[in-house]
Amino acid sequence: DGQEIKWEMSAGHDTVHIAVFNTTTQKLLYVKQIRIPVLVKDPLTGGVVVECCAGLIDKKDTSINQIALEEVEEELGFVVQPENLHFFSSLKSSVGKAGITSHMFWAEVSDEDRVSEGGGLDSEDIEIVEIDVGEASRFISGVTTDATTVALTLMTLNTLKSEGLIE
């Protein structure tokens, strides 16, 4: 309305988030790591966050799908066949601070797709958390996580049920 407003914001990269379902074990795979902003804002958590596999879109000549595939391999140690990576949607996150776009996927892997122990790159300290699909909704509501992980978990569980991959 013609009024001058000051707003603090930060620039950030758009992201990919991938819920990963292991068809062999019938488990969803998450990553557990320390997030410094969570530690600073809520020291009682120790900064520990459980979240879906995710990464920054920071490679100019690499597709969003390829970045998602690379993140699953780096963080979880599985190679996802491109036909087993499924796009859900893109949504805005951190809308009051950065206005980034988060691209959400789910992926199917099996034990045969494991190529490493995962854990991220040298600068990352990631622990893999495996949760039975029947426990995932309850689990995700009881840990420190982010809104994208909650939404992506619920979307993935609904899709797995509707496609008959889980009961």
CSV table of C-alpha atoms in Angstrom, one decimal, residues 22 122 126 152:
chain,number,residue,atom,x,y,z
A,22,ASN,CA,13.5,-50.0,0.7
A,122,ASP,CA,33.7,-35.9,4.1
A,126,ILE,CA,25.2,-38.5,8.7
A,152,LEU,CA,6.9,-36.0,2.3
